[in-house]
Amino acid sequence: MDLRAELLKSIWYAFTALDVEKSGKVSKSQLKVLSHNLYTVLHIPHDPVALEEHFRDDDDGPVSSQGYMPYLNKYILDKVEEGAFVKENFDELCWTLTAKKNYKPDRNGNSVVSHQDAFKLWCLFNFLSEDKYPLVMVPDEVEYLLKKVCTSMNVELSSGELEDYLSQEPQQQNGLTVWQFLDLVNSGRFLRGIEQEAISMAIEEVYQEIIEDVLKQGYLWKKGQLRRNWSERWFTIKPSTLSYYETEERKEKKGSIALDKHSCVEILPDKEGKRCMFCVKTSSRTYEMSASDTRQRQEWTLAIQTAIRLQAEGKKSLHKDLKQKRREQREQRERQKAAKEEEMQRLKQLQEEKERKLQELELLKEAQRQAELLLQEEEQRRQQQHEEMQRTLEIQLQEAEQARASMQAEMVLKEAEAERQRKRIMELEEMQKRLQDALQQEIKARQDEASVRYAQTRLLTEEEEKLKELMKLKEDQEEYIIKTQREKLVLKQEMENKSKFLEEAQKQLEEVRVNRERADQDVMLAQRKLRQASTNVKHWNVQMNRLMHPIEPGDKRTTVSGGFPGFQPSLLARRESSLKLRQRLENKNSDPGSQENMNNGDSCRLSLSSDVNTMATLSSD
């Protein structure tokens, strides 16, 4: 992060503080005052004419940040020189403007940090915040800063409690603004039970370490160059220099040691009553020093080696480098997370695609099984034609193979002949007299070979034609398979319709069978009633036989004829007629296979009732 970016962060707070209506615009008079203050604190020569000309416009309305940025870059930031001003005074100016409006400490005096400590935390926040506006500090940097403060007080930070706090609001998970961060610190949530003085010292230490690039500071014994005596001094090491003062207030600077990539630090043995000694060697001088204990010596040597390493790498600030590395690590984690999410999404899509393919495969297998069933039926019908066609093709292929084999044998013979001709040519070369004859024979042999090759080419062409015919037959076969699949679907539909008709016919047959059983039961009931009626008829016939005794011709009973004054001969005639009728009925009923007995059951019962009535009449007479 360069100087311009650092200055812009603080100026952004001042500009937003002047935006009272939160419209993104500030009045020109306030911007003029802000510009004059920036000129003063940055030690830039004032240019009121340029300022007046820039803001000279017919429109007296407020100016947005985009309208103020060209003037800010051209007349202020482009003229800033690093080291020509005090960065702390510049930050105090911007903090004063923004704190009046936004920073609201506890009015009862229960704030954890003082106003000066809040300013230092604000500077630390600007340093660790992201280079995006509005400025926020990501949760990782918040945890890093709080851990640095707690470590300075030898207190352990509760990461779980911080995560709970950040997870309370979804907006805080993306980062905290400086005012949210100050409210978090002032709430005492993570610094409860610690005195305000200790917190202030810890914030000061972290401020010096991160903002002022102080790698380490403390008391060391230093050996003088002229008098060679030992003096205790307060040393402060930065990436470029190792400075030492009279006391820790750093009011009187006694000297400084310039560090570069050629400097080095070495451990020295104890001597002159001093222990834990080490020396810093530069290109111009060697400085001997003594620490209070071995641990302090190790810390100082490591800090000096870190400063030398930064000088060798061309870096001016350790924490800027660390911040950049942490940012790169966060970006790498985000890229890995995005890549992982993309990989999971891709795996999910592949899984869905696999399941879809499996379903399609199952459907294809089912269709294949159905097609195989149809093909098996069709294959039996087409087997003979296919076998005949295959035998014909095999015969043609065998003939082609035989022709090619004969051609190959002929070519072998021709090659042997050519070999003999070559030998003969060698002999003819020795014999110059027969050279012309040998050349003619060679030409003839080559012509024969060309004719053989032509014949071989013709046979190969015929073989290709045969293969084309085979491919055409294969395509016809595939078309026929597709046709059979369609026919199979039609047959399947017809079978389903016939199955429905068969089920309906079975239902009707069941109904007919039930009706038939019901009719059989009715017939059996009618037969049983008929048998009971026949039994009753026979019973009444017996009773009538007992009651009716016909008068024989030889029986003379004068007393009877004369004793019954009311006797009527017509009753006897009616009784004879009823007896004859009864006998006819008995004769009819005695035939079990007659259909008339079943149909005339009611007439029998009527005759029987008439006979009973007749007998009753006779009895009454």
XYZ file of C-alpha atoms in Angstrom:
621
model
C 0.000 0.000 0.000
C 1.691 3.258 -1.168
C 1.572 6.662 0.485
C -1.195 8.001 -1.790
C -3.544 5.160 -0.816
C -2.848 5.740 2.889
C -3.576 9.454 2.577
C -6.756 8.851 0.577
C -8.201 6.659 3.323
C -7.892 9.406 5.932
C -9.126 12.090 3.509
C -12.160 9.904 2.704
C -13.180 10.026 6.366
C -12.810 13.815 6.398
C -14.856 14.189 3.192
C -17.688 11.936 4.442
C -17.716 13.817 7.755
C -18.332 17.080 5.878
C -21.196 15.406 3.968
C -23.854 16.311 6.532
C -26.860 15.346 4.418
C -25.243 12.035 3.318
C -25.880 12.885 -0.307
C -22.330 12.217 -1.453
C -21.637 15.915 -1.953
C -19.912 18.646 0.123
C -20.232 22.400 -0.156
C -17.431 24.271 -1.895
C -16.663 26.452 1.099
C -16.037 23.420 3.289
C -13.855 21.831 0.604
C -11.799 25.034 0.421
C -11.225 24.925 4.189
C -10.324 21.218 3.989
C -7.885 21.906 1.135
C -6.168 24.729 3.072
C -5.771 22.444 6.099
C -4.329 19.684 3.912
C -1.855 22.161 2.390
C -0.739 23.143 5.869
C -0.414 19.701 7.445
C 1.280 18.149 4.380
C 3.746 21.065 4.123
C 2.739 21.910 0.569
C 2.935 25.551 -0.617
C -0.478 27.134 -0.687
C -1.907 27.955 -4.091
C -5.124 29.901 -3.442
C -5.374 31.048 -7.061
C -5.509 27.456 -8.346
C -8.007 26.618 -5.638
C -10.271 29.541 -6.570
C -10.010 28.791 -10.298
C -10.842 25.141 -9.791
C -13.974 25.898 -7.801
C -14.934 28.918 -9.913
C -18.163 27.819 -11.546
C -21.565 29.235 -12.254
C -23.044 26.447 -10.175
C -22.598 27.217 -6.483
C -23.963 23.827 -5.391
C -22.042 21.120 -3.536
C -19.306 19.009 -5.131
C -19.217 15.204 -5.187
C -16.180 13.125 -4.380
C -15.628 12.472 -8.111
C -15.616 16.234 -8.726
C -13.129 16.869 -5.892
C -10.733 14.025 -6.786
C -9.120 15.720 -9.855
C -8.152 18.765 -7.799
C -7.026 16.586 -4.877
C -4.779 14.477 -7.092
C -3.324 17.307 -9.150
C -2.674 20.030 -6.563
C -2.208 18.056 -3.326
C -1.394 14.320 -3.620
C 0.906 14.714 -6.631
C 2.985 17.225 -4.659
C 3.291 15.174 -1.453
C 6.796 14.021 -0.611
C 7.341 11.163 1.798
C 9.240 12.307 4.889
C 8.447 15.994 4.331
C 5.541 15.964 6.777
C 4.480 14.263 9.990
C 2.017 11.513 9.169
C 0.579 11.578 12.682
C -0.399 15.268 12.371
C -2.150 14.538 9.079
C -4.090 11.651 10.635
C -5.029 13.812 13.647
C -6.509 16.446 11.309
C -8.710 13.906 9.513
C -9.590 12.176 12.805
C -10.677 15.469 14.358
C -13.040 16.141 11.454
C -14.613 12.697 11.423
C -14.636 11.949 15.191
C -16.841 14.958 16.004
C -19.626 13.492 13.916
C -19.206 9.720 14.125
C -17.290 8.749 17.290
C -19.597 8.584 20.320
C -17.845 7.340 23.471
C -19.691 6.536 26.665
C -20.781 9.828 28.291
C -20.590 8.267 31.762
C -16.879 7.725 31.407
C -17.173 3.915 31.176
C -15.380 3.684 27.819
C -12.556 1.170 27.701
C -10.287 3.364 25.557
C -9.552 7.058 25.772
C -9.976 9.544 22.948
C -6.267 9.344 22.085
C -6.355 5.538 22.094
C -9.411 5.659 19.831
C -7.390 7.808 17.410
C -4.592 5.206 17.388
C -7.095 2.398 16.826
C -8.532 4.437 13.975
C -5.051 4.693 12.416
C -4.538 0.943 12.874
C -7.928 0.306 11.291
C -7.035 2.432 8.248
C -3.772 0.550 7.858
C -5.387 -2.919 8.044
C -8.617 -2.103 6.153
C -9.276 -3.174 2.611
C -8.528 -0.847 -0.309
C -12.238 -0.509 -1.111
C -14.733 2.191 -0.243
C -16.583 2.372 2.082
C -13.665 1.196 4.198
C -14.154 -2.030 6.172
C -11.817 -4.427 7.966
C -12.387 -8.114 7.292
C -12.942 -10.457 10.286
C -9.455 -11.992 9.893
C -7.802 -8.587 10.294
C -10.096 -7.726 13.227
C -9.014 -10.902 14.967
C -5.357 -10.199 14.093
C -5.484 -6.664 15.590
C -7.307 -7.781 18.755
C -4.826 -10.611 19.221
C -1.927 -8.163 18.917
C -3.445 -5.924 21.602
C -4.227 -8.872 23.900
C -0.748 -10.348 23.383
C 0.808 -7.050 24.468
C -1.152 -7.406 27.736
C -0.394 -11.151 28.065
C -4.107 -11.905 27.662
C -5.549 -14.607 25.445
C -8.288 -13.574 22.999
C -11.432 -15.753 22.823
C -11.842 -16.527 19.111
C -15.156 -18.295 19.685
C -16.680 -15.258 21.350
C -15.485 -13.056 18.473
C -17.057 -15.389 15.922
C -20.328 -15.312 17.876
C -20.272 -11.522 17.860
C -19.580 -11.341 14.110
C -22.282 -13.914 13.333
C -25.002 -11.892 15.081
C -25.507 -9.706 12.020
C -24.989 -10.919 8.444
C -23.408 -7.584 7.418
C -20.625 -7.960 9.999
C -19.478 -11.226 8.435
C -18.188 -9.257 5.424
C -16.301 -6.801 7.640
C -16.589 -4.081 10.284
C -16.499 -0.325 9.850
C -14.202 1.643 12.104
C -17.113 2.839 14.245
C -18.386 -0.701 14.727
C -14.859 -1.737 15.661
C -14.517 1.082 18.219
C -17.913 0.206 19.692
C -16.756 -3.404 19.960
C -13.608 -2.377 21.842
C -15.431 0.127 24.081
C -18.033 -2.478 25.010
C -15.333 -4.296 27.025
C -16.473 -7.593 25.592
C -12.954 -8.849 25.015
C -11.028 -6.618 27.440
C -13.145 -6.969 30.581
C -11.323 -6.889 33.889
C -8.286 -5.028 32.466
C -7.303 -1.559 33.608
C -7.543 1.295 31.146
C -3.861 2.171 31.602
C -2.792 -1.339 30.573
C -5.042 -1.167 27.531
C -3.631 2.212 26.585
C -0.041 0.917 26.849
C -0.904 -2.111 24.736
C -2.540 0.058 22.060
C 0.500 2.358 22.073
C 2.841 -0.613 21.648
C 0.798 -2.045 18.766
C 0.557 1.446 17.208
C 4.318 1.889 17.289
C 4.873 -1.601 15.935
C 2.431 -1.416 13.005
C 2.131 2.293 12.153
C 5.605 3.538 13.101
C 7.288 0.263 11.959
C 9.040 -0.234 15.304
C 10.290 -3.827 15.218
C 11.492 -3.736 18.839
C 12.378 -1.226 21.536
C 13.943 -1.388 24.992
C 17.031 -0.728 27.108
C 20.474 -2.032 26.053
C 24.013 -1.373 27.216
C 26.156 0.205 24.482
C 29.923 0.559 24.370
C 31.205 4.022 23.405
C 33.518 4.612 20.490
C 35.919 7.149 22.003
C 35.934 6.604 25.753
C 35.031 2.922 25.409
C 32.747 3.028 28.418
C 29.367 1.276 28.756
C 26.157 3.363 28.830
C 22.532 2.286 29.111
C 20.409 3.592 26.249
C 16.805 3.182 25.017
C 17.008 1.558 21.579
C 14.328 1.601 18.890
C 14.758 -0.489 15.731
C 12.991 0.205 12.455
C 13.521 -1.440 9.062
C 16.123 1.157 8.064
C 17.702 2.419 11.308
C 18.549 1.414 14.856
C 18.139 4.597 16.968
C 19.052 5.070 20.634
C 17.944 7.711 23.139
C 18.787 8.872 26.630
C 15.506 7.568 28.114
C 12.384 5.787 26.945
C 10.566 9.130 26.522
C 12.765 9.538 23.380
C 13.161 13.276 23.945
C 16.941 13.399 23.378
C 18.233 11.297 20.530
C 21.846 10.197 21.098
C 22.452 8.634 17.707
C 21.343 6.104 15.087
C 22.801 3.179 13.209
C 21.955 2.958 9.504
C 21.159 -0.605 8.429
C 21.523 -1.888 4.889
C 21.844 -5.221 3.138
C 25.590 -5.313 3.918
C 25.045 -5.035 7.682
C 25.108 -8.059 9.972
C 24.721 -9.024 13.651
C 26.949 -11.440 15.595
C 26.933 -12.996 19.051
C 29.956 -12.110 21.268
C 31.369 -13.959 24.264
C 31.119 -12.390 27.728
C 33.903 -9.951 28.591
C 34.637 -6.848 30.665
C 32.015 -7.915 33.179
C 29.264 -7.828 30.567
C 27.180 -10.774 29.534
C 24.725 -11.564 26.698
C 26.773 -9.478 24.296
C 26.328 -9.034 20.541
C 27.550 -6.603 17.921
C 26.105 -4.896 14.852
C 28.535 -4.514 11.982
C 27.994 -1.881 9.315
C 30.194 -0.753 6.454
C 31.625 2.086 8.576
C 31.678 0.811 12.174
C 31.027 -2.069 14.593
C 28.698 -1.443 17.564
C 29.012 -3.595 20.669
C 25.920 -4.037 22.883
C 24.788 -6.069 25.892
C 21.281 -7.307 26.728
C 19.814 -8.061 30.133
C 19.437 -11.797 29.496
C 19.784 -14.416 26.795
C 16.165 -14.151 25.704
C 16.421 -10.397 25.179
C 19.642 -10.858 23.207
C 17.909 -13.410 20.950
C 14.928 -11.119 20.399
C 17.171 -8.160 19.561
C 19.331 -10.145 17.163
C 16.242 -11.528 15.413
C 14.739 -8.025 15.114
C 17.999 -6.625 13.662
C 18.244 -9.555 11.212
C 14.637 -8.905 10.158
C 15.448 -5.235 9.489
C 18.509 -6.222 7.434
C 16.446 -8.758 5.464
C 13.820 -6.104 4.677
C 16.555 -3.762 3.437
C 17.997 -6.521 1.277
C 14.548 -7.231 -0.220
C 13.874 -3.527 -0.803
C 10.903 -3.399 1.584
C 10.232 -0.444 3.859
C 7.695 -1.934 6.268
C 7.403 -5.380 7.807
C 3.705 -5.145 8.521
C 2.892 -3.941 5.030
C 4.556 -7.091 3.759
C 2.726 -9.224 6.330
C -0.569 -7.570 5.469
C -0.019 -8.273 1.773
C 0.801 -11.911 2.545
C -2.334 -12.284 4.702
C -4.393 -10.727 1.914
C -2.896 -13.138 -0.615
C -3.632 -16.040 1.728
C -7.268 -14.881 2.075
C -7.592 -14.556 -1.679
C -6.061 -17.997 -2.092
C -8.494 -19.447 0.456
C -11.394 -17.773 -1.345
C -10.163 -19.141 -4.675
C -9.791 -22.598 -3.163
C -13.252 -22.317 -1.613
C -14.724 -21.184 -4.923
C -12.883 -23.977 -6.716
C -14.142 -26.471 -4.159
C -17.712 -25.225 -4.515
C -17.345 -25.382 -8.283
C -15.968 -28.919 -7.981
C -18.859 -29.935 -5.718
C -21.318 -28.421 -8.169
C -19.616 -30.253 -11.019
C -19.687 -33.520 -9.069
C -23.370 -32.967 -8.323
C -24.061 -32.380 -11.995
C -22.059 -35.468 -12.889
C -24.031 -37.482 -10.315
C -27.308 -36.230 -11.748
C -26.058 -36.956 -15.248
C -25.029 -40.438 -14.111
C -28.430 -41.114 -12.592
C -30.110 -39.872 -15.747
C -27.858 -42.075 -17.855
C -28.649 -45.049 -15.638
C -32.362 -44.426 -16.055
C -31.930 -44.138 -19.786
C -29.840 -47.296 -19.734
C -32.585 -49.140 -17.857
C -35.124 -47.943 -20.396
C -32.834 -49.000 -23.205
C -32.317 -52.392 -21.596
C -36.063 -52.843 -21.226
C -36.576 -51.810 -24.830
C -33.775 -54.132 -25.851
C -35.352 -57.059 -24.016
C -38.656 -56.405 -25.709
C -36.922 -56.042 -29.045
C -35.063 -59.299 -28.445
C -38.331 -61.100 -27.808
C -39.725 -59.801 -31.069
C -36.478 -60.528 -32.842
C -36.467 -64.093 -31.596
C -39.902 -64.593 -33.078
C -38.936 -62.802 -36.249
C -35.559 -64.513 -36.398
C -37.136 -67.928 -36.724
C -39.063 -66.690 -39.714
C -36.116 -64.949 -41.306
C -33.464 -67.490 -40.400
C -33.696 -69.457 -43.594
C -33.470 -66.413 -45.853
C -30.559 -65.058 -43.836
C -28.700 -68.391 -43.914
C -29.140 -68.691 -47.658
C -27.928 -65.141 -48.165
C -24.980 -65.763 -45.828
C -24.007 -68.959 -47.630
C -24.098 -67.095 -50.933
C -21.908 -64.326 -49.535
C -19.485 -66.852 -48.027
C -19.149 -68.592 -51.363
C -18.421 -65.271 -53.050
C -15.893 -64.367 -50.332
C -14.193 -67.757 -50.699
C -13.960 -67.253 -54.438
C -12.482 -63.795 -53.852
C -9.997 -65.229 -51.336
C -8.992 -67.965 -53.739
C -8.516 -65.446 -56.519
C -6.420 -63.234 -54.251
C -4.369 -66.237 -53.090
C -3.749 -67.244 -56.683
C -2.708 -63.717 -57.491
C -0.361 -63.657 -54.514
C 1.147 -66.980 -55.599
C 1.540 -65.615 -59.089
C 3.180 -62.509 -57.676
C 5.582 -64.688 -55.692
C 6.433 -66.521 -58.866
C 6.890 -63.244 -60.661
C 9.137 -61.959 -57.887
C 11.204 -65.137 -58.119
C 11.337 -64.666 -61.838
C 12.431 -61.066 -61.320
C 15.173 -62.291 -58.979
C 16.381 -64.678 -61.598
C 16.253 -61.898 -64.145
C 18.355 -59.698 -61.876
C 20.916 -62.446 -61.530
C 20.875 -62.871 -65.222
C 21.356 -59.131 -65.693
C 24.415 -59.310 -63.452
C 25.753 -62.059 -65.634
C 24.868 -60.030 -68.717
C 26.749 -57.042 -67.313
C 29.850 -59.215 -67.258
C 29.124 -60.223 -70.752
C 28.905 -57.003 -72.735
C 28.160 -58.838 -75.935
C 24.711 -60.087 -74.654
C 23.712 -56.788 -72.921
C 21.015 -55.805 -75.426
C 19.189 -59.129 -75.165
C 19.213 -59.027 -71.346
C 17.763 -55.507 -71.339
C 14.902 -56.582 -73.566
C 14.090 -59.496 -71.299
C 14.041 -57.211 -68.240
C 11.640 -54.834 -69.984
C 9.373 -57.735 -70.803
C 9.476 -58.949 -67.204
C 8.515 -55.510 -65.930
C 5.576 -55.391 -68.346
C 4.403 -58.763 -67.068
C 4.680 -57.526 -63.507
C 2.606 -54.426 -64.377
C -0.084 -56.602 -65.903
C -0.114 -58.743 -62.779
C -0.401 -55.666 -60.565
C -3.261 -54.409 -62.735
C -5.062 -57.725 -62.300
C -4.463 -57.579 -58.553
C -5.902 -54.036 -58.417
C -8.972 -55.209 -60.294
C -9.499 -58.031 -57.788
C -9.147 -55.609 -54.866
C -11.738 -53.334 -56.467
C -14.132 -56.261 -56.759
C -13.502 -57.099 -53.102
C -14.376 -53.527 -52.067
C -17.600 -53.751 -54.037
C -18.463 -56.961 -52.221
C -17.805 -55.238 -48.879
C -20.067 -52.370 -49.900
C -22.796 -54.883 -50.694
C -22.307 -56.409 -47.242
C -22.613 -52.977 -45.598
C -25.786 -52.307 -47.583
C -27.223 -55.622 -46.418
C -26.333 -54.702 -42.832
C -28.143 -51.369 -43.180
C -31.189 -53.184 -44.586
C -31.057 -55.507 -41.613
C -30.965 -52.553 -39.176
C -33.937 -50.945 -40.956
C -35.801 -54.222 -40.682
C -35.021 -54.357 -36.937
C -36.469 -50.854 -36.502
C -39.533 -51.935 -38.473
C -39.966 -55.012 -36.278
C -39.717 -52.838 -33.154
C -42.552 -50.684 -34.448
C -44.599 -53.792 -35.276
C -43.885 -55.055 -31.782
C -45.372 -51.901 -30.274
C -48.509 -52.341 -32.417
C -48.789 -56.018 -31.394
C -48.341 -55.076 -27.764
C -51.215 -52.557 -28.020
C -53.437 -55.184 -29.680
C -52.569 -57.720 -26.956
C -53.511 -55.197 -24.276
C -56.903 -54.567 -25.998
C -57.549 -58.308 -26.319
C -56.617 -58.780 -22.675
C -59.208 -56.163 -21.715
C -61.858 -57.927 -23.878
C -60.947 -61.280 -22.330
C -61.303 -59.884 -18.815
C -64.758 -58.513 -19.687
C -65.807 -61.888 -21.171
C -64.558 -63.659 -18.038
C -66.614 -61.306 -15.901
C -69.734 -62.028 -18.015
C -69.030 -65.781 -17.800
C -68.808 -65.507 -14.020
C -72.149 -63.698 -13.955
C -73.733 -66.411 -16.163
C -72.253 -69.098 -13.894
C -73.700 -67.407 -10.808
C -77.127 -67.101 -12.494
C -76.951 -70.757 -13.482
C -76.174 -71.812 -9.909
C -79.067 -69.672 -8.690
C -81.402 -71.326 -11.278
C -80.192 -74.793 -10.196
C -80.989 -73.909 -6.624
C -84.470 -72.748 -7.669
C -85.036 -76.032 -9.604
C -83.916 -78.098 -6.607
C -86.283 -76.110 -4.366
C -89.155 -76.665 -6.827
C -88.408 -80.423 -6.950
C -88.324 -80.554 -3.181
C -91.713 -78.796 -3.019
C -93.044 -81.173 -5.687
C -91.945 -84.210 -3.720
C -93.586 -82.802 -0.614
C -96.789 -82.185 -2.568
C -96.755 -85.771 -3.890
C -96.316 -87.038 -0.360
C -99.266 -84.960 0.780
C -101.385 -86.248 -2.111
C -100.601 -89.858 -1.226
C -101.451 -89.158 2.381
C -104.833 -87.713 1.446
C -105.481 -90.615 -0.899
C -105.024 -93.022 1.991
C -107.358 -90.982 4.121
C -109.931 -90.913 1.379
C -109.617 -94.669 0.873
C -110.408 -95.122 4.523
C -113.419 -92.868 4.370
C -114.836 -94.035 1.028
C -116.155 -97.637 0.875
C -118.245 -98.193 -2.263
C -121.509 -100.184 -1.833
C -121.364 -103.555 -3.381
C -124.371 -104.752 -5.600
C -125.401 -107.686 -3.425
C -125.699 -105.802 -0.217
C -129.366 -105.104 0.702
C -129.978 -102.691 3.470
C -133.585 -101.667 3.544
C -133.190 -100.191 6.885
C -130.555 -97.900 5.644
C -132.522 -96.605 2.698
C -135.512 -96.244 4.794
C -133.686 -95.096 7.919
C -132.117 -91.983 6.285
C -134.880 -89.809 5.131
C -132.560 -87.253 3.631
C -130.613 -89.603 1.391
C -129.881 -88.268 -2.151
C -128.642 -90.557 -4.960
C -126.980 -87.678 -6.694
C -124.333 -87.552 -3.939
C -123.246 -91.095 -4.699
C -122.821 -90.243 -8.363
C -120.686 -87.253 -7.439
C -118.592 -89.426 -5.152
C -117.942 -91.920 -7.955
C -116.873 -89.148 -10.250
C -114.480 -87.801 -7.610
C -113.029 -91.287 -7.081
C -112.371 -91.639 -10.809
C -110.731 -88.268 -10.897
C -108.517 -89.183 -7.983
C -107.446 -92.408 -9.693
C -106.486 -90.479 -12.843
C -104.428 -88.117 -10.767
C -102.639 -90.958 -9.045
C -101.850 -92.531 -12.385
C -100.371 -89.278 -13.590
C -98.381 -88.685 -10.416
C -96.960 -92.204 -10.452
C -94.796 -91.254 -13.545
C -91.699 -89.387 -12.159
C -90.295 -88.519 -15.606
C -93.428 -86.786 -16.812
C -93.130 -83.089 -17.329
C -96.886 -82.662 -16.868
C -96.678 -83.681 -13.174
C -94.389 -80.699 -12.542
C -96.578 -78.343 -14.557
C -99.911 -79.587 -13.142
C -98.905 -79.502 -9.472
C -101.336 -76.721 -8.818
C -104.203 -78.532 -10.623
C -103.559 -81.611 -8.438
C -103.765 -79.537 -5.358
C -107.012 -77.974 -6.617
C -108.523 -81.420 -7.362
C -107.437 -82.661 -3.968
C -109.066 -79.689 -2.288
C -112.238 -80.305 -4.318
C -112.227 -83.971 -3.209
C -111.809 -82.937 0.380
C -114.714 -80.545 0.035
C -116.807 -83.312 -1.526
C -115.949 -85.669 1.337
C -116.806 -83.004 3.842
C -120.156 -82.536 2.113
C -120.809 -86.263 2.237
C -119.932 -86.416 5.875
C -122.258 -83.579 6.668
C -125.060 -85.269 4.703
